[in-house]
Amino acid sequence: PMGSTAGSSEVTTEYTTTLVRLAWLHVLRNDPQSRTVLDSAQKLRSQHDVPADVAAMLEQAWGEYWRRAGDLRRSLEHKHRALNLYERLGDQRSVLATFNNLSLIYGQLKEFDRSIDYARRVVDASVRVSVEPEILTSVQLNLGATYFWQARYDDTIKQYQAALDGSRAAGLAVNVWRSHYNLAEAYFTRFRDAADPEDERRGDAHAQTLLAAPATEATPALIEATRGLK
């Protein structure tokens, strides 16, 4: 019966969606079960019609899985598939989030022009439309890191400071502490190059702010890394 078929399709979609969301949680926690859950969701997608938004979420999850596994090229394949689906859906928020992901991965591959291009798309969009602070500040951190790898320290510091200001305003604690760390690193690096004592002072200030962070907000790894900056 027609109703039975429709009901079965809805159940499959719900089940696939649940699997994809579960896979995301496992990936973000670096849980070894993530691959098993991703494979299960992929099998369902290959056997049934899955809505485009669910397929895009699955591609995003695969992209993050392979990024964390160190296979950046494979990660890019999935991220670009996700981007194509989001663009077709007209899901602007997810398009911008995926630009952010692509900027990060291309930066990790040292393909700086592409990394900057995708980051600038988000920054430029923020001039025209409202962009979620978490997406914007994350892309500013990625863009700053790309400039840092290119030894463009003035541009680096400008992006990190923008990320810090935006993160503070939005109450994004994780990005606030990341910004302090990155700014300390950038100022100390520029100090070693140019020996401007003001850079050392500013680096010290950001490092001390981070070292004084509540234990519930800054991770032990970040604190330890900060102690080793200078």
Coordinates of N, CA and C in Angstrom, one line a residue:
P1 N 0.8 -1.2 0.0 CA 0.0 0.0 0.0 C 0.9 1.3 0.0
M2 N 0.3 2.3 -0.6 CA 1.1 3.6 -0.7 C 1.5 4.1 0.6
G3 N 0.6 4.1 1.6 CA 0.9 4.6 2.9 C 2.0 3.9 3.6
S4 N 2.0 2.6 3.3 CA 3.1 1.7 3.9 C 4.5 2.1 3.4
T5 N 4.5 2.3 2.0 CA 5.8 2.7 1.4 C 6.3 4.0 1.9
A6 N 5.4 5.0 2.0 CA 5.7 6.3 2.5 C 6.3 6.2 3.9
G7 N 5.6 5.4 4.7 CA 6.0 5.2 6.1 C 7.4 4.6 6.2
S8 N 7.6 3.6 5.4 CA 8.9 2.9 5.4 C 10.0 3.9 5.0
S9 N 9.7 4.8 4.0 CA 10.7 5.8 3.6 C 11.0 6.8 4.7
E10 N 10.0 7.2 5.4 CA 10.2 8.1 6.5 C 11.1 7.5 7.6
V11 N 10.8 6.2 7.9 CA 11.6 5.5 8.9 C 13.0 5.4 8.5
T12 N 13.3 5.1 7.2 CA 14.6 5.0 6.7 C 15.4 6.3 6.8
T13 N 14.7 7.4 6.4 CA 15.3 8.7 6.5 C 15.6 9.1 8.0
E14 N 14.7 8.8 8.9 CA 14.9 9.1 10.3 C 16.1 8.3 10.8
Y15 N 16.1 7.0 10.4 CA 17.2 6.2 10.9 C 18.6 6.6 10.4
T16 N 18.6 7.0 9.1 CA 19.8 7.4 8.5 C 20.3 8.7 9.2
T17 N 19.4 9.7 9.4 CA 19.7 10.9 10.0 C 20.3 10.7 11.4
T18 N 19.6 9.8 12.2 CA 20.1 9.4 13.5 C 21.5 8.9 13.5
L19 N 21.8 8.0 12.5 CA 23.1 7.4 12.3 C 24.2 8.5 12.0
V20 N 23.8 9.4 11.1 CA 24.8 10.5 10.8 C 25.1 11.4 12.0
R21 N 24.0 11.7 12.7 CA 24.3 12.6 13.9 C 25.1 11.8 14.9
L22 N 24.9 10.5 15.1 CA 25.7 9.7 16.0 C 27.1 9.7 15.5
A23 N 27.3 9.5 14.2 CA 28.6 9.5 13.6 C 29.4 10.8 13.9
W24 N 28.7 11.9 13.8 CA 29.3 13.2 14.0 C 29.8 13.3 15.5
L25 N 29.0 12.8 16.4 CA 29.4 12.8 17.8 C 30.7 12.0 18.0
H26 N 30.7 10.8 17.4 CA 31.9 9.9 17.5 C 33.1 10.5 16.9
V27 N 32.9 11.1 15.7 CA 34.1 11.8 15.1 C 34.6 12.9 15.9
L28 N 33.8 13.7 16.4 CA 34.2 14.9 17.2 C 34.9 14.4 18.5
R29 N 34.6 13.2 19.0 CA 35.2 12.7 20.2 C 36.4 11.8 19.9
N30 N 36.7 11.7 18.6 CA 37.8 10.8 18.1 C 37.5 9.3 18.6
D31 N 36.2 9.0 18.6 CA 35.8 7.7 19.1 C 36.0 6.7 17.9
P32 N 36.7 5.5 18.2 CA 37.0 4.6 17.1 C 35.7 4.0 16.5
Q33 N 34.6 4.1 17.2 CA 33.3 3.6 16.6 C 32.8 4.4 15.4
S34 N 33.4 5.6 15.2 CA 32.9 6.5 14.2 C 32.9 5.9 12.8
R35 N 34.0 5.1 12.5 CA 34.1 4.6 11.1 C 32.9 3.5 10.9
T36 N 32.7 2.7 11.9 CA 31.6 1.7 11.8 C 30.2 2.4 11.6
V37 N 30.0 3.5 12.3 CA 28.7 4.2 12.2 C 28.6 4.9 10.9
L38 N 29.7 5.5 10.4 CA 29.7 6.1 9.1 C 29.5 5.1 8.0
D39 N 30.1 4.0 8.1 CA 29.9 3.0 7.1 C 28.4 2.5 7.0
S40 N 27.8 2.4 8.2 CA 26.4 2.0 8.2 C 25.5 3.0 7.6
A41 N 25.8 4.3 7.9 CA 25.0 5.4 7.3 C 25.2 5.4 5.8
Q42 N 26.5 5.2 5.3 CA 26.8 5.2 3.9 C 26.1 4.1 3.2
K43 N 26.0 2.9 3.8 CA 25.3 1.8 3.2 C 23.8 2.1 3.0
L44 N 23.2 2.7 4.0 CA 21.8 3.1 3.9 C 21.6 4.1 2.8
R45 N 22.5 5.1 2.7 CA 22.4 6.1 1.6 C 22.5 5.5 0.3
S46 N 23.3 4.4 0.1 CA 23.5 3.8 -1.2 C 22.2 2.9 -1.6
Q47 N 21.5 2.6 -0.6 CA 20.3 1.7 -0.8 C 19.0 2.4 -0.9
H48 N 18.9 3.6 -0.4 CA 17.7 4.4 -0.3 C 17.8 5.8 -0.8
D49 N 16.7 6.4 -1.1 CA 16.7 7.9 -1.4 C 16.8 8.6 -0.1
V50 N 17.9 9.4 0.1 CA 18.1 10.1 1.3 C 18.0 11.6 0.9
P51 N 17.3 12.4 1.7 CA 17.2 13.8 1.5 C 18.6 14.5 1.3
A52 N 18.7 15.5 0.5 CA 20.0 16.2 0.2 C 20.6 16.7 1.5
D53 N 19.8 17.2 2.4 CA 20.5 17.8 3.6 C 21.1 16.7 4.5
V54 N 20.5 15.5 4.5 CA 21.1 14.4 5.3 C 22.4 13.9 4.6
A55 N 22.3 13.8 3.2 CA 23.5 13.4 2.5 C 24.6 14.4 2.7
A56 N 24.3 15.7 2.7 CA 25.3 16.7 2.9 C 26.0 16.5 4.3
M57 N 25.1 16.3 5.3 CA 25.6 16.1 6.7 C 26.6 14.9 6.7
L58 N 26.2 13.8 6.0 CA 27.1 12.6 5.9 C 28.4 13.0 5.3
E59 N 28.4 13.7 4.2 CA 29.6 14.1 3.5 C 30.5 14.9 4.5
Q60 N 29.9 15.8 5.2 CA 30.6 16.6 6.2 C 31.3 15.8 7.3
A61 N 30.5 14.8 7.7 CA 31.1 13.9 8.8 C 32.2 13.1 8.2
W62 N 32.1 12.6 7.0 CA 33.2 11.8 6.4 C 34.4 12.8 6.2
G63 N 34.2 14.0 5.8 CA 35.3 15.0 5.6 C 36.0 15.2 6.9
E64 N 35.3 15.3 8.0 CA 36.0 15.6 9.3 C 36.7 14.3 9.8
Y65 N 36.1 13.1 9.5 CA 36.7 11.9 9.9 C 38.1 11.7 9.2
W66 N 38.1 12.0 7.9 CA 39.4 11.8 7.2 C 40.4 12.9 7.5
R67 N 39.9 14.1 7.8 CA 40.8 15.2 8.3 C 41.5 14.8 9.5
R68 N 40.8 14.2 10.5 CA 41.4 13.8 11.8 C 42.2 12.6 11.6
A69 N 41.9 11.8 10.6 CA 42.7 10.6 10.3 C 44.0 11.0 9.5
G70 N 44.1 12.2 9.1 CA 45.3 12.7 8.4 C 45.3 12.5 6.9
D71 N 44.2 12.1 6.3 CA 44.1 11.9 4.9 C 43.3 13.2 4.4
L72 N 44.1 14.3 4.2 CA 43.5 15.6 3.9 C 42.9 15.6 2.5
R73 N 43.5 14.9 1.5 CA 42.9 14.9 0.2 C 41.6 14.2 0.1
R74 N 41.5 13.1 0.9 CA 40.2 12.4 0.9 C 39.1 13.3 1.7
S75 N 39.6 14.0 2.7 CA 38.7 14.9 3.4 C 38.2 16.0 2.5
L76 N 39.1 16.6 1.7 CA 38.6 17.6 0.7 C 37.5 17.1 -0.2
E77 N 37.7 15.9 -0.7 CA 36.7 15.3 -1.6 C 35.3 15.4 -1.0
H78 N 35.2 14.9 0.3 CA 33.9 14.9 0.9 C 33.4 16.3 1.3
K79 N 34.3 17.2 1.6 CA 33.9 18.6 1.9 C 33.4 19.3 0.7
H80 N 34.0 19.1 -0.4 CA 33.5 19.7 -1.7 C 32.1 19.1 -2.1
R81 N 32.0 17.8 -1.9 CA 30.6 17.2 -2.2 C 29.6 17.8 -1.3
A82 N 29.9 18.0 0.0 CA 29.0 18.6 0.9 C 28.7 20.1 0.5
L83 N 29.7 20.8 0.1 CA 29.5 22.2 -0.4 C 28.5 22.2 -1.6
N84 N 28.7 21.3 -2.6 CA 27.8 21.3 -3.7 C 26.4 21.1 -3.3
L85 N 26.2 20.1 -2.4 CA 24.8 19.9 -1.9 C 24.2 21.1 -1.2
Y86 N 25.0 21.7 -0.3 CA 24.5 22.9 0.4 C 24.2 24.0 -0.5
E87 N 25.0 24.2 -1.6 CA 24.8 25.3 -2.5 C 23.5 25.0 -3.3
R88 N 23.2 23.7 -3.7 CA 22.0 23.4 -4.3 C 20.8 23.6 -3.5
L89 N 20.9 23.4 -2.2 CA 19.9 23.5 -1.2 C 19.6 25.0 -0.9
G90 N 20.6 25.9 -1.2 CA 20.5 27.3 -0.8 C 20.7 27.5 0.7
D91 N 21.4 26.5 1.4 CA 21.7 26.6 2.8 C 22.9 27.4 3.0
Q92 N 22.7 28.8 3.2 CA 23.8 29.7 3.2 C 24.7 29.5 4.5
R93 N 24.1 29.2 5.6 CA 24.8 29.0 6.8 C 25.8 27.8 6.7
S94 N 25.3 26.7 6.1 CA 26.2 25.5 5.9 C 27.2 25.7 4.8
V95 N 26.9 26.5 3.8 CA 27.9 26.9 2.8 C 29.0 27.6 3.5
L96 N 28.7 28.6 4.3 CA 29.8 29.4 4.9 C 30.6 28.5 5.9
A97 N 29.9 27.6 6.6 CA 30.6 26.7 7.5 C 31.6 25.8 6.8
T98 N 31.2 25.4 5.6 CA 32.0 24.5 4.8 C 33.2 25.3 4.2
F99 N 32.9 26.6 3.8 CA 34.1 27.4 3.4 C 35.1 27.4 4.5
N100 N 34.7 27.6 5.7 CA 35.6 27.6 6.8 C 36.4 26.3 6.9
N101 N 35.7 25.2 6.8 CA 36.3 23.9 6.8 C 37.4 23.8 5.7
L102 N 37.0 24.2 4.5 CA 37.9 24.1 3.4 C 39.2 25.0 3.6
S103 N 38.9 26.2 4.2 CA 40.1 27.1 4.5 C 41.1 26.4 5.4
L104 N 40.5 25.7 6.4 CA 41.4 25.0 7.4 C 42.2 23.9 6.7
I105 N 41.5 23.1 5.9 CA 42.2 21.9 5.3 C 43.2 22.4 4.3
Y106 N 42.9 23.4 3.4 CA 43.9 23.8 2.4 C 45.1 24.5 3.2
G107 N 44.8 25.1 4.3 CA 45.9 25.7 5.1 C 46.8 24.6 5.6
Q108 N 46.2 23.5 6.1 CA 47.0 22.4 6.6 C 47.8 21.7 5.4
L109 N 47.3 21.8 4.2 CA 48.0 21.3 3.1 C 49.1 22.3 2.5
K110 N 49.1 23.4 3.2 CA 50.0 24.5 2.7 C 49.7 25.1 1.3
E111 N 48.4 24.9 0.9 CA 47.9 25.5 -0.3 C 47.3 26.8 0.1
F112 N 48.1 27.8 0.4 CA 47.7 29.0 1.0 C 46.8 29.9 0.2
D113 N 47.0 29.9 -1.1 CA 46.1 30.8 -1.9 C 44.6 30.3 -1.8
R114 N 44.4 29.0 -1.9 CA 43.1 28.4 -1.7 C 42.5 28.6 -0.3
S115 N 43.4 28.4 0.6 CA 43.0 28.6 2.0 C 42.5 30.0 2.2
I116 N 43.2 31.0 1.8 CA 42.9 32.4 1.9 C 41.6 32.7 1.1
D117 N 41.5 32.1 -0.1 CA 40.3 32.4 -0.9 C 39.0 32.0 -0.2
Y118 N 39.0 30.8 0.4 CA 37.8 30.3 1.1 C 37.5 31.1 2.4
A119 N 38.6 31.5 3.1 CA 38.4 32.3 4.3 C 37.8 33.6 3.9
R120 N 38.3 34.2 2.9 CA 37.9 35.6 2.5 C 36.4 35.6 2.1
R121 N 35.9 34.4 1.5 CA 34.5 34.4 1.1 C 33.6 34.5 2.4
V122 N 34.1 34.0 3.5 CA 33.3 34.1 4.7 C 33.4 35.5 5.2
V123 N 34.6 36.1 5.3 CA 34.8 37.4 5.8 C 34.0 38.4 4.9
D124 N 34.1 38.3 3.6 CA 33.4 39.2 2.7 C 31.9 39.1 2.9
A125 N 31.4 37.8 3.1 CA 29.9 37.6 3.3 C 29.5 38.3 4.6
S126 N 30.3 38.4 5.6 CA 29.9 39.0 6.8 C 29.7 40.5 6.7
V127 N 30.2 41.1 5.6 CA 30.0 42.6 5.3 C 28.5 42.8 4.8
R128 N 28.0 41.7 4.1 CA 26.7 41.8 3.4 C 25.6 41.3 4.2
V129 N 25.9 40.2 4.9 CA 24.8 39.5 5.7 C 25.3 39.1 7.1
S130 N 24.4 38.8 7.9 CA 24.8 38.3 9.3 C 25.4 36.9 9.2
V131 N 26.6 36.8 9.8 CA 27.3 35.5 9.8 C 27.4 35.1 11.3
E132 N 27.1 33.9 11.6 CA 27.2 33.4 13.0 C 28.6 33.7 13.6
P133 N 28.7 34.3 14.8 CA 30.0 34.6 15.3 C 31.0 33.4 15.4
E134 N 30.4 32.2 15.7 CA 31.3 31.1 15.8 C 32.0 30.8 14.4
I135 N 31.2 30.9 13.3 CA 31.8 30.7 12.0 C 32.8 31.8 11.7
L136 N 32.4 33.0 11.9 CA 33.3 34.1 11.5 C 34.6 34.1 12.3
T137 N 34.5 34.0 13.6 CA 35.7 34.0 14.4 C 36.6 32.8 14.1
S138 N 36.0 31.7 13.8 CA 36.8 30.5 13.5 C 37.5 30.7 12.2
V139 N 36.9 31.3 11.2 CA 37.5 31.5 9.9 C 38.6 32.6 10.1
Q140 N 38.4 33.6 11.0 CA 39.5 34.6 11.2 C 40.7 33.9 11.9
L141 N 40.5 33.0 12.7 CA 41.6 32.2 13.3 C 42.3 31.4 12.2
N142 N 41.5 30.8 11.3 CA 42.1 30.0 10.3 C 42.9 30.9 9.3
L143 N 42.4 32.1 9.0 CA 43.0 33.0 8.1 C 44.3 33.5 8.8
G144 N 44.2 33.8 10.0 CA 45.4 34.3 10.8 C 46.5 33.2 10.7
A145 N 46.1 32.0 10.9 CA 47.1 30.9 10.9 C 47.8 30.8 9.5
T146 N 47.0 30.9 8.5 CA 47.5 30.9 7.1 C 48.6 32.0 6.9
Y147 N 48.2 33.2 7.3 CA 49.2 34.3 7.2 C 50.4 34.0 8.1
F148 N 50.2 33.4 9.2 CA 51.3 33.1 10.1 C 52.3 32.2 9.4
W149 N 51.8 31.2 8.8 CA 52.7 30.2 8.1 C 53.4 30.9 6.9
Q150 N 52.9 32.0 6.4 CA 53.5 32.8 5.4 C 54.4 33.9 5.9
A151 N 54.6 33.9 7.2 CA 55.4 35.0 7.9 C 54.8 36.4 7.7
R152 N 53.5 36.5 7.4 CA 52.8 37.8 7.3 C 52.3 38.2 8.6
Y153 N 53.1 38.6 9.5 CA 52.7 38.7 10.9 C 51.8 39.9 11.2
D154 N 51.9 40.9 10.5 CA 50.9 42.1 10.7 C 49.5 41.6 10.3
D155 N 49.4 40.9 9.2 CA 48.1 40.4 8.8 C 47.6 39.3 9.8
T156 N 48.5 38.5 10.3 CA 48.2 37.5 11.2 C 47.5 38.1 12.5
I157 N 48.2 39.1 13.0 CA 47.8 39.7 14.3 C 46.4 40.4 14.1
K158 N 46.2 41.0 12.9 CA 45.0 41.7 12.6 C 43.8 40.7 12.7
Q159 N 44.0 39.5 12.1 CA 42.9 38.5 12.1 C 42.7 37.9 13.4
Y160 N 43.8 37.6 14.1 CA 43.6 37.0 15.5 C 42.9 38.0 16.4
Q161 N 43.3 39.3 16.3 CA 42.6 40.3 17.2 C 41.2 40.4 16.9
A162 N 40.8 40.4 15.6 CA 39.4 40.4 15.2 C 38.7 39.2 15.7
A163 N 39.3 38.0 15.7 CA 38.7 36.8 16.3 C 38.5 37.0 17.8
L164 N 39.5 37.5 18.5 CA 39.4 37.7 19.9 C 38.2 38.7 20.2
D165 N 38.2 39.8 19.5 CA 37.1 40.8 19.8 C 35.7 40.2 19.6
G166 N 35.6 39.5 18.4 CA 34.3 38.8 18.1 C 33.9 37.7 19.1
S167 N 34.9 37.0 19.5 CA 34.7 35.8 20.4 C 34.2 36.4 21.8
R168 N 34.9 37.4 22.2 CA 34.5 38.0 23.5 C 33.1 38.6 23.5
A169 N 32.8 39.3 22.4 CA 31.4 39.9 22.3 C 30.3 38.8 22.2
A170 N 30.7 37.6 21.6 CA 29.7 36.6 21.5 C 29.7 35.5 22.6
G171 N 30.7 35.7 23.6 CA 30.8 34.8 24.7 C 31.3 33.4 24.2
L172 N 32.2 33.3 23.2 CA 32.7 32.1 22.7 C 34.0 31.8 23.4
A173 N 33.9 31.2 24.6 CA 35.1 31.0 25.4 C 36.3 30.2 24.7
V174 N 35.9 29.2 24.0 CA 37.0 28.4 23.4 C 37.8 29.2 22.4
N175 N 37.1 30.0 21.6 CA 37.8 30.8 20.6 C 38.5 32.0 21.3
V176 N 38.0 32.5 22.4 CA 38.7 33.5 23.2 C 40.1 33.0 23.6
W177 N 40.1 31.8 24.1 CA 41.4 31.3 24.6 C 42.3 30.9 23.4
R178 N 41.7 30.4 22.4 CA 42.6 30.1 21.2 C 43.2 31.4 20.6
S179 N 42.4 32.5 20.6 CA 42.9 33.8 20.1 C 44.0 34.3 21.0
H180 N 43.9 34.2 22.3 CA 45.0 34.7 23.2 C 46.2 33.9 22.9
Y181 N 46.1 32.6 22.8 CA 47.3 31.7 22.5 C 47.9 32.1 21.2
N182 N 47.1 32.3 20.1 CA 47.6 32.6 18.8 C 48.3 34.0 18.8
L183 N 47.6 34.9 19.5 CA 48.2 36.3 19.5 C 49.6 36.2 20.2
A184 N 49.7 35.5 21.4 CA 50.9 35.4 22.1 C 52.0 34.8 21.2
E185 N 51.6 33.8 20.4 CA 52.6 33.1 19.5 C 53.0 34.1 18.4
A186 N 52.1 34.8 17.9 CA 52.4 35.7 16.8 C 53.3 36.9 17.3
Y187 N 53.0 37.5 18.4 CA 53.8 38.6 18.9 C 55.2 38.1 19.3
F188 N 55.3 36.9 19.9 CA 56.6 36.4 20.3 C 57.5 36.1 19.0
T189 N 56.8 35.6 18.0 CA 57.5 35.3 16.7 C 58.0 36.6 16.1
R190 N 57.1 37.6 16.0 CA 57.5 38.9 15.4 C 58.6 39.5 16.3
F191 N 58.6 39.3 17.6 CA 59.6 39.9 18.5 C 61.0 39.3 18.1
R192 N 61.0 38.0 17.9 CA 62.2 37.3 17.6 C 62.8 37.8 16.3
D193 N 61.9 38.2 15.4 CA 62.3 38.7 14.0 C 62.8 40.1 14.1
A194 N 62.0 41.0 14.8 CA 62.3 42.4 14.7 C 62.8 43.0 16.0
A195 N 62.8 42.2 17.1 CA 63.3 42.7 18.4 C 62.6 44.0 18.9
D196 N 61.3 44.1 18.6 CA 60.5 45.2 19.2 C 60.0 44.8 20.5
P197 N 60.5 45.5 21.6 CA 60.1 45.1 23.0 C 58.6 45.2 23.2
E198 N 57.9 46.0 22.4 CA 56.4 46.1 22.5 C 55.8 44.8 22.1
D199 N 56.3 44.1 21.1 CA 55.8 42.8 20.8 C 56.0 41.8 21.9
E200 N 57.1 41.9 22.5 CA 57.3 40.9 23.7 C 56.3 41.2 24.8
R201 N 56.1 42.5 25.1 CA 55.2 42.9 26.1 C 53.8 42.4 25.8
R202 N 53.4 42.6 24.6 CA 52.0 42.1 24.2 C 51.9 40.6 24.2
G203 N 53.0 40.0 23.8 CA 53.0 38.5 23.8 C 52.8 38.0 25.3
D204 N 53.6 38.6 26.2 CA 53.5 38.3 27.6 C 52.1 38.5 28.1
A205 N 51.5 39.6 27.7 CA 50.1 39.9 28.2 C 49.1 38.9 27.8
H206 N 49.2 38.4 26.6 CA 48.2 37.4 26.1 C 48.5 36.1 26.8
A207 N 49.8 35.7 26.9 CA 50.2 34.5 27.6 C 49.7 34.5 29.0
Q208 N 49.9 35.6 29.7 CA 49.5 35.6 31.1 C 48.0 35.5 31.3
T209 N 47.3 36.2 30.4 CA 45.8 36.1 30.4 C 45.4 34.6 30.3
L210 N 46.0 33.9 29.4 CA 45.6 32.5 29.2 C 46.0 31.7 30.3
L211 N 47.2 31.9 30.9 CA 47.7 31.1 32.0 C 46.8 31.3 33.3
A212 N 46.1 32.5 33.3 CA 45.2 32.8 34.5 C 43.8 32.3 34.2
A213 N 43.5 31.6 33.1 CA 42.2 31.2 32.7 C 41.7 30.2 33.7
P214 N 40.4 30.1 34.0 CA 39.8 29.1 34.9 C 40.1 27.7 34.3
A215 N 40.4 26.7 35.1 CA 40.7 25.4 34.7 C 39.6 24.8 33.9
T216 N 38.3 25.2 34.1 CA 37.2 24.7 33.4 C 37.1 25.2 32.0
E217 N 37.9 26.3 31.6 CA 37.7 26.9 30.3 C 38.9 26.6 29.4
A218 N 40.1 26.6 29.9 CA 41.3 26.4 29.1 C 41.8 25.0 29.3
T219 N 42.1 24.2 28.3 CA 42.5 22.8 28.4 C 43.9 22.8 29.0
P220 N 44.3 21.7 29.7 CA 45.7 21.5 30.1 C 46.7 21.6 29.0
A221 N 46.3 21.0 27.8 CA 47.2 21.0 26.7 C 47.5 22.4 26.2
L222 N 46.4 23.3 26.2 CA 46.6 24.7 25.8 C 47.5 25.4 26.8
I223 N 47.3 25.2 28.1 CA 48.1 25.8 29.1 C 49.5 25.4 29.0
E224 N 49.8 24.1 28.8 CA 51.1 23.6 28.6 C 51.8 24.2 27.4
A225 N 51.1 24.3 26.3 CA 51.6 24.9 25.1 C 52.0 26.3 25.3
T226 N 51.1 27.0 26.0 CA 51.4 28.5 26.3 C 52.7 28.6 27.1
R227 N 52.9 27.8 28.1 CA 54.2 27.9 28.9 C 55.4 27.7 28.0
G228 N 55.3 27.0 26.9 CA 56.4 26.7 26.0 C 56.6 27.6 24.9
L229 N 55.7 28.7 24.8 CA 55.8 29.6 23.7 C 57.1 30.5 23.7
K230 N 57.5 30.9 24.8 CA 58.6 31.9 24.8 C 59.9 31.3 25.0

